[in-house]
Amino acid sequence: MPLTHQVRPAVSTIAALAGLILVLESFQLGLGAGGHAAQARAPEFLAWSTFASIGVIGYAFVFLRTVRLVRPLSRASLVMSLVAYLAVCGVVLFALSGHGPPGGLETVRRVMPPLYAVAEVAAAPSVLTVWFVHTRLRQLDTALLRGKPGDVLVQVVSLKTELGRCLTALSFIASTGLVNTALLRKAYLTEGMKPEVFPATTVLLYGAGVTAIVTLIYVPAHLRWRDHAVALVEAVYPVPADARPTEDWADGRARLRELAGVDAPLTKTLAAAFGILAPLVTSLFGVLLPGLKAG
């Protein structure tokens, strides 16, 4: 094994730790600007800035792991998709702009936009990949009509894997963002902000909104993928004209359904459902946990 492969994990760990320290110090400098150093060093704000820094490093890792998924996109498709993604991000930020907590440290408002931007950049490859799944599924229709079920099966399995990765990435980004919101609320309350100014329902609304966004992005692509997987099975193992399936037909059809992912086991189904609902569940924990709810 080459030496570079042996030391790569250690180098990655060192880089992550160095990045975490750098981001945390940047957060502390930003929060402590303008005579707010004491507040920035308060345990609650330190906990928030530490978790936010860990989130930034996690976002960078997610981006590096998912950016390779957009390589099949042509330049024109990539540009059009990026424009659409930026438009969606603009709409979401506009919708959230009037619902943030009034008051609080002014320096917090200065560091939040860069944090939002990092999260949006990290989520971009996953969102674009899910959108591109629709185009690739249309291409599978042509391949199936040309009598190439083997190629279609390879793509069906590949698309399922990519959709799973994208859902995991989006759920991670959304969930860490909601934990950040809950920790920030706790820090504000410790500084004397009244609970009704930043109510716990705000965290729940954020969780519900983010869950809805993840659902709208992922579920249509997943349902369309499943329709194509079922169509592949039907094309390879159509129902016998005499309605008398043989044992070989039943076994082959069952194996193909399992390989294509049509008959996903309960554990994988529950994992996908949790991935979709993770932001909402996180917001509920953020409200119900004694350390984060209003005092």
Coordinates of C-alpha atoms in Angstrom, one line a residue:
M1 CA 0.0 0.0 0.0
P2 CA 1.4 3.4 -0.9
L3 CA 2.6 5.6 2.0
T4 CA 0.2 8.4 1.0
H5 CA -2.7 6.0 1.5
Q6 CA -1.4 5.0 5.0
V7 CA -1.0 8.5 6.3
R8 CA -4.1 10.0 4.7
P9 CA -6.4 9.2 7.6
A10 CA -4.0 10.8 10.1
V11 CA -3.6 13.9 7.8
S12 CA -7.4 14.2 7.5
T13 CA -7.8 14.0 11.3
I14 CA -5.1 16.7 11.9
A15 CA -6.7 18.9 9.2
A16 CA -10.1 18.5 10.7
L17 CA -8.8 19.5 14.2
A18 CA -6.9 22.4 12.8
G19 CA -9.9 23.6 10.9
L20 CA -12.1 23.2 14.0
I21 CA -9.7 25.4 16.1
L22 CA -9.5 28.0 13.3
V23 CA -13.2 28.2 12.8
L24 CA -13.9 28.3 16.6
E25 CA -11.4 31.1 17.1
S26 CA -13.0 33.0 14.2
F27 CA -16.4 32.6 15.8
Q28 CA -15.1 33.9 19.1
L29 CA -13.4 36.9 17.5
G30 CA -16.6 37.7 15.6
L31 CA -18.8 37.3 18.7
G32 CA -16.4 39.3 20.9
A33 CA -16.1 42.2 18.6
G34 CA -17.3 45.6 19.8
G35 CA -16.8 45.0 23.5
H36 CA -18.8 41.7 23.7
A37 CA -15.8 39.5 24.6
A38 CA -17.3 38.6 28.0
Q39 CA -20.6 37.5 26.5
A40 CA -18.8 35.5 23.8
R41 CA -16.9 33.6 26.5
A42 CA -20.0 32.8 28.5
P43 CA -20.5 29.0 28.7
E44 CA -23.8 29.0 26.7
F45 CA -22.4 31.1 23.8
L46 CA -19.2 29.1 23.9
A47 CA -21.3 25.9 23.6
W48 CA -23.2 27.4 20.7
S49 CA -20.0 28.6 18.9
T50 CA -18.3 25.3 19.5
F51 CA -21.1 23.2 18.1
A52 CA -21.5 25.6 15.2
S53 CA -17.7 25.2 14.5
I54 CA -18.1 21.4 14.5
G55 CA -21.0 21.8 12.1
V56 CA -18.9 23.9 9.7
I57 CA -16.2 21.1 9.6
G58 CA -19.0 18.6 9.1
Y59 CA -20.4 20.6 6.3
A60 CA -17.0 20.7 4.6
F61 CA -16.8 16.9 4.9
V62 CA -20.3 16.5 3.5
F63 CA -19.5 18.8 0.6
L64 CA -16.3 16.9 -0.3
R65 CA -18.1 13.6 -0.1
T66 CA -21.0 14.6 -2.3
V67 CA -19.5 17.0 -4.8
R68 CA -18.3 14.1 -6.9
L69 CA -21.9 13.1 -7.5
V70 CA -22.5 16.2 -9.8
R71 CA -19.7 15.3 -12.2
P72 CA -22.0 13.6 -14.7
L73 CA -23.8 16.9 -15.1
S74 CA -23.1 18.8 -18.3
R75 CA -21.9 22.4 -17.9
A76 CA -25.2 23.8 -19.2
S77 CA -27.2 21.6 -16.8
L78 CA -24.9 22.5 -13.9
V79 CA -25.3 26.2 -14.5
M80 CA -29.1 26.0 -14.9
S81 CA -29.4 23.9 -11.7
L82 CA -27.2 26.2 -9.7
V83 CA -29.3 29.2 -10.8
A84 CA -32.4 27.3 -9.7
Y85 CA -30.8 26.3 -6.4
L86 CA -29.7 29.9 -5.7
A87 CA -33.3 31.0 -6.3
V88 CA -34.6 28.4 -3.9
C89 CA -32.1 29.5 -1.3
G90 CA -33.0 33.1 -1.8
V91 CA -36.7 32.3 -1.2
V92 CA -36.0 30.3 1.9
L93 CA -33.7 33.0 3.4
F94 CA -36.3 35.7 2.6
A95 CA -39.0 33.7 4.3
L96 CA -36.8 33.3 7.4
S97 CA -35.5 36.8 7.5
G98 CA -38.5 38.2 9.3
H99 CA -38.9 35.4 11.8
G100 CA -35.5 35.6 13.6
P101 CA -35.4 36.6 17.3
P102 CA -35.2 40.3 17.9
G103 CA -32.5 41.6 20.2
G104 CA -29.6 39.5 21.3
L105 CA -26.0 40.1 20.5
E106 CA -25.5 42.2 17.4
T107 CA -22.3 40.2 16.6
V108 CA -24.4 37.0 16.4
R109 CA -26.3 38.6 13.5
R110 CA -23.0 39.2 11.8
V111 CA -21.7 35.7 12.0
M112 CA -25.0 34.0 11.0
P113 CA -25.0 34.9 7.3
P114 CA -21.6 33.2 6.7
L115 CA -22.9 30.2 8.6
Y116 CA -26.0 30.0 6.4
A117 CA -23.8 30.4 3.3
V118 CA -21.6 27.5 4.3
A119 CA -24.6 25.2 5.0
E120 CA -26.1 26.2 1.6
V121 CA -22.9 25.4 -0.2
A122 CA -22.6 22.1 1.6
A123 CA -26.1 21.1 0.6
A124 CA -25.8 22.2 -3.0
P125 CA -24.3 18.9 -4.4
S126 CA -26.9 16.8 -2.8
V127 CA -29.8 18.9 -4.0
L128 CA -28.5 19.1 -7.5
T129 CA -27.9 15.3 -7.6
V130 CA -31.5 14.6 -6.5
W131 CA -32.8 16.9 -9.2
F132 CA -30.5 15.2 -11.8
V133 CA -32.0 11.9 -10.8
H134 CA -35.2 12.8 -12.7
T135 CA -33.2 13.3 -15.9
R136 CA -31.3 10.1 -15.5
L137 CA -34.5 8.2 -14.9
R138 CA -35.9 9.5 -18.2
Q139 CA -32.7 8.1 -19.9
L140 CA -33.4 4.7 -18.4
D141 CA -36.7 4.6 -20.2
T142 CA -34.8 4.8 -23.5
A143 CA -32.4 2.1 -22.4
L144 CA -35.2 -0.2 -21.4
L145 CA -37.0 0.3 -24.7
R146 CA -33.7 -0.7 -26.5
G147 CA -33.7 -4.0 -24.7
K148 CA -30.8 -3.3 -22.2
P149 CA -32.2 -4.3 -18.9
G150 CA -28.8 -5.1 -17.5
D151 CA -27.7 -1.5 -18.0
V152 CA -30.9 -0.3 -16.5
L153 CA -30.4 -2.5 -13.4
V154 CA -26.9 -1.1 -12.8
Q155 CA -28.3 2.5 -13.0
V156 CA -31.3 1.7 -10.8
V157 CA -29.0 0.4 -8.0
S158 CA -26.6 3.3 -8.5
L159 CA -29.3 5.9 -8.3
K160 CA -30.7 4.3 -5.1
T161 CA -27.3 4.6 -3.5
E162 CA -26.9 8.2 -4.5
L163 CA -30.3 9.1 -3.3
G164 CA -29.5 7.6 0.1
R165 CA -26.3 9.5 0.4
C166 CA -28.0 12.8 -0.5
L167 CA -30.8 12.2 2.1
T168 CA -28.2 11.5 4.7
A169 CA -26.2 14.6 3.8
L170 CA -29.3 16.9 3.8
S171 CA -30.6 15.4 7.1
F172 CA -27.2 16.0 8.7
I173 CA -27.0 19.6 7.6
A174 CA -30.6 20.4 8.6
S175 CA -30.4 18.6 12.0
T176 CA -27.1 20.3 13.0
G177 CA -28.6 23.7 12.0
L178 CA -31.6 23.1 14.2
V179 CA -29.4 22.1 17.2
N180 CA -27.5 25.3 16.6
T181 CA -30.8 27.2 16.8
A182 CA -31.7 25.5 20.0
L183 CA -28.3 26.3 21.6
L184 CA -28.5 29.9 20.4
R185 CA -31.9 30.3 22.0
K186 CA -30.5 28.9 25.3
A187 CA -27.7 31.3 25.2
Y188 CA -30.0 34.2 24.5
L189 CA -32.2 33.2 27.4
T190 CA -29.2 33.0 29.7
E191 CA -28.3 36.6 28.7
G192 CA -31.7 37.8 29.9
M193 CA -33.9 37.6 26.8
K194 CA -37.5 36.8 27.7
P195 CA -38.7 33.4 26.5
E196 CA -41.7 34.9 24.7
V197 CA -39.3 36.9 22.5
F198 CA -37.6 33.7 21.2
P199 CA -40.3 31.1 22.0
A200 CA -39.7 27.4 21.8
T201 CA -42.2 27.1 19.0
T202 CA -39.8 29.0 16.8
V203 CA -37.4 26.0 16.9
L204 CA -40.4 23.7 16.1
L205 CA -41.4 25.8 13.2
Y206 CA -37.9 25.8 11.8
G207 CA -37.9 22.0 12.2
A208 CA -41.2 21.6 10.4
G209 CA -40.2 23.9 7.7
V210 CA -36.8 22.2 7.0
T211 CA -38.5 18.8 7.1
A212 CA -41.0 20.0 4.5
I213 CA -38.1 21.2 2.3
V214 CA -36.2 17.9 2.6
T215 CA -39.4 16.0 1.8
L216 CA -40.2 18.1 -1.3
I217 CA -36.6 17.5 -2.6
Y218 CA -36.2 13.8 -1.8
V219 CA -39.6 12.1 -1.9
P220 CA -40.6 12.9 -5.6
A221 CA -37.3 11.6 -6.8
H222 CA -37.5 8.5 -4.6
L223 CA -41.1 7.7 -5.8
R224 CA -40.1 8.2 -9.4
W225 CA -37.0 5.9 -8.9
R226 CA -39.2 3.2 -7.4
D227 CA -41.6 3.4 -10.3
H228 CA -38.7 2.8 -12.7
A229 CA -37.4 -0.1 -10.6
V230 CA -40.8 -1.7 -10.6
A231 CA -41.0 -1.2 -14.4
L232 CA -37.7 -2.9 -14.8
V233 CA -39.0 -6.0 -12.9
E234 CA -42.2 -6.0 -15.0
A235 CA -40.2 -5.8 -18.2
V236 CA -37.8 -8.7 -17.3
Y237 CA -40.4 -10.9 -15.6
P238 CA -43.8 -10.0 -17.0
V239 CA -46.9 -11.8 -15.6
P240 CA -47.4 -15.0 -17.6
A241 CA -50.2 -14.7 -20.2
D242 CA -51.9 -17.8 -18.7
A243 CA -51.7 -16.3 -15.1
R244 CA -49.8 -19.4 -14.0
P245 CA -46.4 -18.3 -12.7
T246 CA -43.8 -21.0 -12.4
E247 CA -41.4 -21.5 -9.5
D248 CA -38.5 -20.3 -11.5
W249 CA -40.4 -17.2 -12.6
A250 CA -41.4 -16.4 -9.0
D251 CA -37.8 -17.0 -7.7
G252 CA -36.2 -14.9 -10.5
R253 CA -38.7 -12.1 -10.0
A254 CA -38.2 -12.0 -6.3
R255 CA -34.4 -11.9 -6.6
L256 CA -34.6 -9.1 -9.1
R257 CA -37.0 -7.1 -6.9
E258 CA -34.6 -7.5 -4.0
L259 CA -31.5 -6.6 -6.1
A260 CA -33.2 -3.5 -7.6
G261 CA -34.3 -2.4 -4.1
V262 CA -38.0 -2.6 -4.7
D263 CA -38.6 -4.8 -1.7
A264 CA -36.4 -2.9 0.8
P265 CA -36.3 -4.5 4.3
L266 CA -38.0 -2.8 7.2
T267 CA -34.8 -1.4 8.6
K268 CA -33.9 0.4 5.5
T269 CA -37.4 1.8 5.1
L270 CA -37.3 3.1 8.7
A271 CA -33.9 4.6 8.1
A272 CA -35.1 6.5 5.1
A273 CA -38.2 7.7 7.1
F274 CA -36.0 8.8 9.9
G275 CA -33.7 10.6 7.5
I276 CA -36.7 12.6 6.2
L277 CA -38.1 13.3 9.7
A278 CA -34.7 13.9 11.4
P279 CA -35.0 17.8 11.3
L280 CA -38.4 17.7 13.0
V281 CA -37.3 15.1 15.6
T282 CA -34.2 17.2 16.3
S283 CA -36.3 20.3 16.8
L284 CA -38.5 18.4 19.2
F285 CA -35.5 17.3 21.2
G286 CA -34.2 20.8 21.2
V287 CA -37.4 22.0 22.8
L288 CA -38.0 19.1 25.2
L289 CA -34.5 18.6 26.6
P290 CA -34.1 20.3 30.0
G291 CA -30.9 22.0 29.0
L292 CA -32.3 23.6 25.9
K293 CA -35.9 24.5 26.7
A294 CA -37.0 27.8 28.2
G295 CA -36.2 28.2 31.8

